[in-house]
Coordinates of C-alpha atoms in Angstrom, one line a residue:
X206 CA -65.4 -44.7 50.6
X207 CA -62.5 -42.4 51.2
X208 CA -59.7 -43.1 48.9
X209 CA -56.2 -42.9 49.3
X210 CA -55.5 -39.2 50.2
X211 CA -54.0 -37.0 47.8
X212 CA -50.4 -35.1 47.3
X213 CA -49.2 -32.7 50.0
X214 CA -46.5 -30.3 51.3
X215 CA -45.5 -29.3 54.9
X216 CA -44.6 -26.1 54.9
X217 CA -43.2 -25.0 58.6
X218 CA -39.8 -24.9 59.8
X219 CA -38.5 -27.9 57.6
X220 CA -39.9 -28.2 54.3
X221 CA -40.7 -32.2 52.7
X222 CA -40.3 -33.0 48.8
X223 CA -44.3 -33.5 47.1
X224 CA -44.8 -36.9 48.2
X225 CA -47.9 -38.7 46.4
X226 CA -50.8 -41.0 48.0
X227 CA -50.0 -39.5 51.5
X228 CA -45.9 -41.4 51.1
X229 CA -42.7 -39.7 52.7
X230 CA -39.8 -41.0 51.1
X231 CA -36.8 -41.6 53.4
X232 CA -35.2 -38.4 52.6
X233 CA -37.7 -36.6 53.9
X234 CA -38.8 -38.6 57.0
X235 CA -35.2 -38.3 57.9
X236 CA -35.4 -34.1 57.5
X237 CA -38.8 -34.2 59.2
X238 CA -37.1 -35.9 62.3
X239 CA -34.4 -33.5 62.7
X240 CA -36.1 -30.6 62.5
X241 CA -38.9 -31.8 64.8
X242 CA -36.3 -32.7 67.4
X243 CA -35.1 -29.3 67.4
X244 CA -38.4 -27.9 67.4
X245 CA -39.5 -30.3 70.5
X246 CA -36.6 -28.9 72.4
X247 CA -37.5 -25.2 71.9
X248 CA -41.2 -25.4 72.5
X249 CA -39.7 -27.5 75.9
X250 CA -37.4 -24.1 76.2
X251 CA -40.5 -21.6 76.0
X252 CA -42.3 -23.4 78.5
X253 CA -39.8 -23.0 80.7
X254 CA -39.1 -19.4 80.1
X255 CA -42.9 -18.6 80.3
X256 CA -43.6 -20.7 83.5
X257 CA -44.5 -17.9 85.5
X258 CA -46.0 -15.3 83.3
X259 CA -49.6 -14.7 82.9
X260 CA -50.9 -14.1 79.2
X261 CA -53.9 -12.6 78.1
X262 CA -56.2 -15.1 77.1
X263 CA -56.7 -13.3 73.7
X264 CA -53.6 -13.8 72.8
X265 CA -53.9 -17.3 72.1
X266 CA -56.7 -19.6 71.4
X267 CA -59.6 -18.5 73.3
X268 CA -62.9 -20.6 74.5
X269 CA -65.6 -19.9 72.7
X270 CA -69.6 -19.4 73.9
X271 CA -71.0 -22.8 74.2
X272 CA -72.6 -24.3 70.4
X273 CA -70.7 -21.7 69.1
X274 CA -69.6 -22.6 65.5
X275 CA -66.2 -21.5 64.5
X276 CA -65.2 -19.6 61.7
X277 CA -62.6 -19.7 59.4
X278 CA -61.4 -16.1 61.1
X279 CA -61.2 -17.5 64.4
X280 CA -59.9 -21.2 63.6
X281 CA -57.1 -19.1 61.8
X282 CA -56.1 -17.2 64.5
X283 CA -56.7 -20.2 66.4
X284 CA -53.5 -22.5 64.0
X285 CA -51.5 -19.1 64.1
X286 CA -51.3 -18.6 67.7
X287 CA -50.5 -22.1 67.9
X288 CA -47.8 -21.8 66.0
X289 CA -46.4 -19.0 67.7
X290 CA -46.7 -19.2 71.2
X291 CA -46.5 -22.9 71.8
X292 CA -48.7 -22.8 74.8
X293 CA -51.3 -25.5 74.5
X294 CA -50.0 -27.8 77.7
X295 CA -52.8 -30.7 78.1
X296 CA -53.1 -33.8 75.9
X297 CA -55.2 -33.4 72.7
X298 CA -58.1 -36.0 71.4
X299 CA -58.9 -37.3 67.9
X300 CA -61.9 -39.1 67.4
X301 CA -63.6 -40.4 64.1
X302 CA -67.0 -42.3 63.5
X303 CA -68.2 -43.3 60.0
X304 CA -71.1 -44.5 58.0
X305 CA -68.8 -46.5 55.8
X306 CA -65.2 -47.7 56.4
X307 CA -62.9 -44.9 55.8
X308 CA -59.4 -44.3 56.5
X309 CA -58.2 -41.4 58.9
X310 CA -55.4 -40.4 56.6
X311 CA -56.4 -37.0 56.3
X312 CA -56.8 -36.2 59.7
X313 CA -54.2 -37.8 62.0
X314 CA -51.3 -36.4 59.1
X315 CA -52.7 -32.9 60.4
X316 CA -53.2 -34.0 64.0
X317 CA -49.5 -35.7 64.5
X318 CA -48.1 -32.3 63.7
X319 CA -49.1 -31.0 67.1
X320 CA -47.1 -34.0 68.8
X321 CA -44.0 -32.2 68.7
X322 CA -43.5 -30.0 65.6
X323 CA -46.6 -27.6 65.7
X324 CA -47.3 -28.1 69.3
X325 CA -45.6 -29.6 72.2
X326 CA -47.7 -33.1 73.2
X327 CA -44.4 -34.5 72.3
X328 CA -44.9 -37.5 75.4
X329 CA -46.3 -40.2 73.5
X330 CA -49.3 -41.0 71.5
X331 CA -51.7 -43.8 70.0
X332 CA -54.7 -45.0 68.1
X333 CA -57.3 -47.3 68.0
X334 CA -59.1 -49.0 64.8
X335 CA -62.3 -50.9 65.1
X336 CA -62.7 -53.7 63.3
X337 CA -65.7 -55.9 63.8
X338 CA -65.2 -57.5 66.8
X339 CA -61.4 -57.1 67.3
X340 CA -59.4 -53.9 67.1
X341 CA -56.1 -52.7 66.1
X342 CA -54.7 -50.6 68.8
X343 CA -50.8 -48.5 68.3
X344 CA -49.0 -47.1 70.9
X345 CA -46.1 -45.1 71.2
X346 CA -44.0 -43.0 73.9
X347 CA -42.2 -41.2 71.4
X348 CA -43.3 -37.7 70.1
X349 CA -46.5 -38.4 67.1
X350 CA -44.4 -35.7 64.7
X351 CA -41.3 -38.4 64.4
X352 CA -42.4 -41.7 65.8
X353 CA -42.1 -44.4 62.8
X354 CA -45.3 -46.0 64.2
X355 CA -46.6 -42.9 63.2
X356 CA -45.4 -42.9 60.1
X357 CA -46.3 -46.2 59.4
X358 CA -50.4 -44.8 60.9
X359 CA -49.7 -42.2 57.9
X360 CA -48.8 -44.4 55.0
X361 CA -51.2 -47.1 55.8
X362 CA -55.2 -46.3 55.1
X363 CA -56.6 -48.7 57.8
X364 CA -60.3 -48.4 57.0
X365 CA -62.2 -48.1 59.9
X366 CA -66.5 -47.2 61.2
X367 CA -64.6 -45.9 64.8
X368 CA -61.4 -44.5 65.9
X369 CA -60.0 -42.8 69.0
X370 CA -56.3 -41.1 68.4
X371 CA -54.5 -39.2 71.4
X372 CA -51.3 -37.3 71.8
X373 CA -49.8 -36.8 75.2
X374 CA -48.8 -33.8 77.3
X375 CA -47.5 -35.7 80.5
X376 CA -49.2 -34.0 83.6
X377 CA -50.0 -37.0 85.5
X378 CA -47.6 -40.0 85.6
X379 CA -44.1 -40.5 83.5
X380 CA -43.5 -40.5 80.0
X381 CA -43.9 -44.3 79.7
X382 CA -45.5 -46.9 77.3
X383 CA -48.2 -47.2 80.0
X384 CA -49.1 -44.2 80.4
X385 CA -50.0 -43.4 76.7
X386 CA -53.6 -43.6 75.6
X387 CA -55.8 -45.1 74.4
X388 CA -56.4 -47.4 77.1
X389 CA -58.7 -50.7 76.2
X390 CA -60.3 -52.7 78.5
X391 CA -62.9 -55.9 77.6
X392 CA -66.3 -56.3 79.5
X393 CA -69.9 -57.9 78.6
X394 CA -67.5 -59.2 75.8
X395 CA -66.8 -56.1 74.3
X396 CA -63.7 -53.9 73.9
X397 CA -64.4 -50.6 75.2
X398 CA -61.6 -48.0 74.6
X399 CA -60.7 -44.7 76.3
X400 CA -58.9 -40.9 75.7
X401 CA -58.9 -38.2 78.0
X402 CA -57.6 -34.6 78.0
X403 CA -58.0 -32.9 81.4
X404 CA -57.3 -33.4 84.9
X405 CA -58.9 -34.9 87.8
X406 CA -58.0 -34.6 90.7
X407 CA -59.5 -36.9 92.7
X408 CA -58.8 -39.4 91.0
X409 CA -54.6 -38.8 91.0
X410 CA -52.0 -41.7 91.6
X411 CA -51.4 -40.3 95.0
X412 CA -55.1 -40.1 96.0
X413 CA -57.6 -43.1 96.7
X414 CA -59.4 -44.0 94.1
X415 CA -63.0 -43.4 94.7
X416 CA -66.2 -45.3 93.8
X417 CA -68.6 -43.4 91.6
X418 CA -71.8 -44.9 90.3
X419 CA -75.4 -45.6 92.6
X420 CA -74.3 -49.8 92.9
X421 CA -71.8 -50.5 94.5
X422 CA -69.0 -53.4 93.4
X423 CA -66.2 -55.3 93.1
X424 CA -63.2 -52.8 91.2
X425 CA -62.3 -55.5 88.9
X426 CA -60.9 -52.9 86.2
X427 CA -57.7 -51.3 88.2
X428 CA -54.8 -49.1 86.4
X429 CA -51.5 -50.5 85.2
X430 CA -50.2 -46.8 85.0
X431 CA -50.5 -43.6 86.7
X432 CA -52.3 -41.6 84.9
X433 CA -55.8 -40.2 86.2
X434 CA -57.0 -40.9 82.9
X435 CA -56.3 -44.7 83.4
X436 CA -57.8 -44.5 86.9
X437 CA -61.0 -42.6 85.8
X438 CA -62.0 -45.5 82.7
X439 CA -61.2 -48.2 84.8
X440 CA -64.0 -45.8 87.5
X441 CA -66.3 -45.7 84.7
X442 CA -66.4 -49.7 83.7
X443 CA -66.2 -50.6 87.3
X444 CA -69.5 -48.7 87.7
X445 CA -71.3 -49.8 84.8
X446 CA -70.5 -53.5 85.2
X447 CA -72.0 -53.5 89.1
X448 CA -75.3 -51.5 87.7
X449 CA -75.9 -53.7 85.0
X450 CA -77.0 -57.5 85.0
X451 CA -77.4 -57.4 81.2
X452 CA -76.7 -55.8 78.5
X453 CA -78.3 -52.3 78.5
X454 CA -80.1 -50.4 75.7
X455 CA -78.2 -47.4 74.2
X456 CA -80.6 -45.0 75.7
X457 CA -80.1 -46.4 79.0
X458 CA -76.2 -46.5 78.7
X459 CA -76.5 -43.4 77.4
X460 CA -78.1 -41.9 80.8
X461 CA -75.9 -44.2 82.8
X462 CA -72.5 -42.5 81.4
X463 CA -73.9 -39.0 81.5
X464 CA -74.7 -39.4 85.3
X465 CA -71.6 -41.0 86.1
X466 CA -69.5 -38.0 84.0
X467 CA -71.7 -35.6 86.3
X468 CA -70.2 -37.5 89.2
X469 CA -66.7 -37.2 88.1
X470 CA -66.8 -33.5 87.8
X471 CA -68.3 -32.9 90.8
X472 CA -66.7 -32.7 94.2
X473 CA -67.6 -35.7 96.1
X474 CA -68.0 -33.5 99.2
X475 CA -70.5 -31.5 97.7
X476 CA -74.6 -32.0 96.2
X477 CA -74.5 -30.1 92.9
X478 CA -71.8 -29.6 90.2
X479 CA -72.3 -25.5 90.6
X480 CA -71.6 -25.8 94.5
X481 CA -69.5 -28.4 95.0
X482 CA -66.3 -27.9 92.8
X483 CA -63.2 -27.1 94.6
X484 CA -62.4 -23.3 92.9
X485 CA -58.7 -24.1 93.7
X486 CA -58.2 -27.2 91.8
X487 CA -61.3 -27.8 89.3
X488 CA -61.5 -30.9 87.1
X489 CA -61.6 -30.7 83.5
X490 CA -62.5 -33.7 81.7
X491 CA -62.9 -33.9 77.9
X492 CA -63.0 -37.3 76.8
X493 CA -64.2 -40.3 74.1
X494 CA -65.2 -43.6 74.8
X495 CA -65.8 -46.4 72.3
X496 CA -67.7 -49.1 72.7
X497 CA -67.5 -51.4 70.2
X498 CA -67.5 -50.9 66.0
X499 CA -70.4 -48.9 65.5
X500 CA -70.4 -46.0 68.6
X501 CA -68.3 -43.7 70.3
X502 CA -69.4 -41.6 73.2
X503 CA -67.7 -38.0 73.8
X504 CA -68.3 -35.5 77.0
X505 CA -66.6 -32.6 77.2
X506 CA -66.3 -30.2 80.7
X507 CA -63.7 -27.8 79.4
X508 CA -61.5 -25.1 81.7
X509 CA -57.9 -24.3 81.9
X510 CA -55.7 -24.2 85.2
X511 CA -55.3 -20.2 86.5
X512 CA -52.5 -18.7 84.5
X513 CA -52.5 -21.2 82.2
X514 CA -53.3 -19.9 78.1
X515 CA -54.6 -23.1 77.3
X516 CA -58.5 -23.9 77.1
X517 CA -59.2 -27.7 76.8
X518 CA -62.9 -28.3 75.7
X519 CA -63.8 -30.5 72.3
X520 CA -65.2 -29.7 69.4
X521 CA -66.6 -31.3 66.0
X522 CA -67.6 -31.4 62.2
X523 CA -69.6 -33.1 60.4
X524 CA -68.5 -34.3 56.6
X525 CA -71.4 -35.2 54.4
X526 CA -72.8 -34.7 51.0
X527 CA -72.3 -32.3 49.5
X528 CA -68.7 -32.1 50.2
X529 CA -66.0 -30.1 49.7
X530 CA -62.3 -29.8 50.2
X531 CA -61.1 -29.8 53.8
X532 CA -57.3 -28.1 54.2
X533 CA -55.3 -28.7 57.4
X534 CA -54.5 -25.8 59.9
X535 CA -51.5 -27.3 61.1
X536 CA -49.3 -28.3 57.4
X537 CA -50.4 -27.2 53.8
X538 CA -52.3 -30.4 53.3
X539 CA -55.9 -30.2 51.3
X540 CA -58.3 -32.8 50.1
X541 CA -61.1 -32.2 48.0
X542 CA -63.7 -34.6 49.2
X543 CA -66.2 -34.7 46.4
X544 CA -63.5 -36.1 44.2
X545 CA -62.9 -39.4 47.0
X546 CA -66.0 -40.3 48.5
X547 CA -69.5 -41.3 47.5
X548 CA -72.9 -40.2 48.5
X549 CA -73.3 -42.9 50.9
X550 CA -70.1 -41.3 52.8
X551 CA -70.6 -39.6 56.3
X552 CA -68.1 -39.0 58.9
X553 CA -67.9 -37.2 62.2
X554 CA -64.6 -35.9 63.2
X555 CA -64.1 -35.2 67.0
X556 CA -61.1 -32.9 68.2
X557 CA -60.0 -30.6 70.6
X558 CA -59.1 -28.0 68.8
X559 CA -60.2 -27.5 65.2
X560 CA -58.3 -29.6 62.7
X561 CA -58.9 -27.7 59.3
X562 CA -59.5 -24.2 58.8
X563 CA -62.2 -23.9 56.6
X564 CA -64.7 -26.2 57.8
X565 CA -67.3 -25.6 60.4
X566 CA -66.6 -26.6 63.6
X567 CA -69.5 -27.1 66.5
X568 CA -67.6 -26.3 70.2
X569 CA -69.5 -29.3 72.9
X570 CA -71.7 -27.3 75.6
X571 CA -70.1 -27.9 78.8
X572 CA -71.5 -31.0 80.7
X573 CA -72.4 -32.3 77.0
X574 CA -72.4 -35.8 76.3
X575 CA -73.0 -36.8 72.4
X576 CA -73.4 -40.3 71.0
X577 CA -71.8 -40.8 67.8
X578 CA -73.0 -43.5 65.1
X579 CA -73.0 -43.7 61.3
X580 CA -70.9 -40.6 61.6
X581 CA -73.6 -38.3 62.8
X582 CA -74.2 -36.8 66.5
X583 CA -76.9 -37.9 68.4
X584 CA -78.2 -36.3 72.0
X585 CA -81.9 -36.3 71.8
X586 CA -83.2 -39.8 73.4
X587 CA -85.5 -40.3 70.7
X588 CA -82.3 -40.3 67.9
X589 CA -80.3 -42.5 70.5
X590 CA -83.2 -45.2 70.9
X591 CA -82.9 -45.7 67.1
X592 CA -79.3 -46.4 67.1
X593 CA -80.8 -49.4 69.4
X594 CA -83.3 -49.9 66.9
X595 CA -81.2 -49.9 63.7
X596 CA -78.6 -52.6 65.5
X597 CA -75.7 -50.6 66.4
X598 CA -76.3 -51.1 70.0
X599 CA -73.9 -53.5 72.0
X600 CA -73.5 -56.7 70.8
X601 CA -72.1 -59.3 73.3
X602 CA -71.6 -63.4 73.1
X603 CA -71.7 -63.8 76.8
X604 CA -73.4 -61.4 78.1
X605 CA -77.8 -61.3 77.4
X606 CA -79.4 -58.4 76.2
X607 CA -83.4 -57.7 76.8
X608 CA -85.8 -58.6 73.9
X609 CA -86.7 -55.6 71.8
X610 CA -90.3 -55.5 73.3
X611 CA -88.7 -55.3 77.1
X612 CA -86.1 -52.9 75.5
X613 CA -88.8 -50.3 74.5
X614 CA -90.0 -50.9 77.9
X615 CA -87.0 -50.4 79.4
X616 CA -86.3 -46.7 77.4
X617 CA -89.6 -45.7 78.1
X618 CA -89.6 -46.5 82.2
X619 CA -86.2 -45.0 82.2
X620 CA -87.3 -41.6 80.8
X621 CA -90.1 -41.1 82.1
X622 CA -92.7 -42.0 79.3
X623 CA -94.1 -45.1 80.8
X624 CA -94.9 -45.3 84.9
X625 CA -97.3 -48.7 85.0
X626 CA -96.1 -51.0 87.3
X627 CA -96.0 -53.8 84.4
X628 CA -93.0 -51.7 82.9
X629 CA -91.3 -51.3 86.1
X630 CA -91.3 -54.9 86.3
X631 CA -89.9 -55.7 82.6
X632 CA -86.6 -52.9 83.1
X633 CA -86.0 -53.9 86.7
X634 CA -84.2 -57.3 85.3
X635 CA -81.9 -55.0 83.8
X636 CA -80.6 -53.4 87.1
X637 CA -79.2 -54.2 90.1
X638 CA -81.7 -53.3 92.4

């Protein structure tokens, strides 16, 4: 298991005493605050100023060819222009899924940076642990980079299988408690939870909400903010819960989540996600979905807005034996790996940028939805079906689930491999007809 992480230094516009076991003492939380205030207010200040000019795409952080892995040249360039021209305006994700329980440490003291002090998502941010059953959710509307919340997230190694982190760039709905993700909703006895980074139009607060999904059914899941974020989970749930009449296999969740993210970024006045997208105002929807302790789901249709230097896609890496040490792009943080964790260790790290700059970072293909479990990435049915198989599947008290023999049935008749009328009948309790 991941230990507690070792001594570090920020070294940006305000510098922090050493502090050991990932500890700021109150000196330097207090120093951190300031200058991160000050530094909030001036990337604010460059936005403003740069509201109507048109950068080259080069000169900032670029989008790569899909699968594309990124090197250490390009991730360095990547932190640098970050740094420097402030121009990354869209919320950022931070996902983790594990093997064993491990804390997130490491990560989220590198990914609160860009709430505020190294970037501007300085309108709110929060995190979700799972654990078992239950989960341990965090929410704040103040900036990551000087929220005590956050500092609290950074001095505390909650051990965890999956996380979802987020830090907000308010484009949709006011910088309020209730508009800051995670969101977390309950169904089939299960807490699902839910980031985005993006924007979808059709499903703004001043639009009517459509219905996606083949069934249709009662909205029970409706937004208490005003995000489209918000608006788009509670889209999602709605549509699974009228499909499904019990609980469904991974592979068939699986397919029912990648259809239904095809539906969301595509035009519903249109047939085909190449034809139908308004040019004027294209969606772009990067999110992760948990559901339950064991799996996280993450889809990623990247873009940026015309004249806008930002790209929002999602990318990830993969830490496994052998390992090494990771260092952070955004503070002089480093953490040798090898030295904390054991062979049994394996852990997926989901952001959207790169968090460290000397790891290898795989960029999602656009329309790309990956299943994550046991901290490995899994889109090939076959891989997703043993997921079912190994028991990390959904697990519900009040909701019944096909026997493994119907199950196989049911994967097979879904994809294709099985077309007898017998297995038609065993999967079609499973649907809503």
């Amino acid at each position: 298991m991941y230990k507690s992480i070792l001594t570090f230094q920020v070294a940006l516009s305000c510098v922090i005493p050493v502090a050991v076991a990932s500890s700021f003492s109150p000196g330097a939380t207090t120093q951190l605050t300031i200058q991160s205030t000050h530094h909030r207010q001036k990337l604010r200040n460059e936005e403003i100023n740069n509201n109507n000019k048109h950068n080259n795409f080069s000169t900032y952080f670029c989008p790569l060819s899909p699968s594309t892995k990124y090197s250490s040249t390009n991730i360095k360039t990547a932190a640098s222009a970050t740094r420097t021209n402030t121009r990354l305006n869209m919320c950022q994700l931070l996902g983790m899924n594990c093997a064993t329980p491990t804390d997130f440490v490491f990560s989220f003291s590198g990914f609160r940076q860009r709430g505020g002090l190294t970037d501007k998502h300085s309108d709110g941010w929060g995190c979700i642990f799972y654990e078992g059953r239950g989960v341990r959710a965090f929410h704040d509307s103040s900036a990551a980079a000087e929220s005590p919340i956050a500092d609290l997230i950074s001095n505390y190694p909650i051990k965890t299988l999956n996380m979802l982190a987020h830090i907000r760039y308010a484009t949709t709905g006011a910088v309020a408690l209730e508009n800051v993700h995670p969101f977390q909703r309950e169904m089939w006895g299960i807490i699902f939870s839910f980031a985005h980074n993006g924007d979808v139009p059709k499903f703004g607060k001043d639009r009517m909400h459509p219905w996606i999904g083949d069934v249709r059914g009662e909205k029970t899941y409706n937004p208490v903010g005003d995000t489209d974020s918000e608006a788009v989970f509670c889209a999602i749930l709605n549509a699974l819960r009228a499909k499904f009449k019990t609980l469904p296999t991974m592979p068939v969740l699986y397919d029912a989540i990648a259809a239904l993210c095809k539906e969301i970024v595509t035009d519903t006045c249109g047939s085909t996600e190449e034809d139908s997208r308004n040019p004027d105002d294209p969606p772009i929807f990067n999110m992760l979905l948990g559901v339950g302790q064991h799996v996280q789901f993450a889809y990623s249709w990247p873009g940026a807005r015309p004249g806008s230097t930002c790209w929002n896609g999602l990318c990830y890496t993969v830490r496994k034996p052998p390992f090494a040490t990771a260092k952070l792009s955004d503070m002089d943080y480093s953490v040798d790996f090898n030295a904390v964790t054991t062979e049994s260790d394996c852990v997926a790290v989901i952001a959207t940028t790169p968090l460290t700059n000397n790891e290898q970072w795989v960029e999602f293909e656009r329309g790309e939805l990956v299943l994550f479990d046991n901290g490995l990435p899994h889109s090939a049915i076959d891989d997703i079906a043993r997921v079912e198989e190994k028991g990390h599947g959904l697990q519900s008290r009040v909701l019944q689930k096909l026997p493994l023999p119907k199950a196989a049935a049911d994967f097979h008749t879904w994809y294709g491999g099985a077309k007898n009328s017998r297995a038609i009948d065993d999967v079609s309790s499973n649907f809503v007809i």
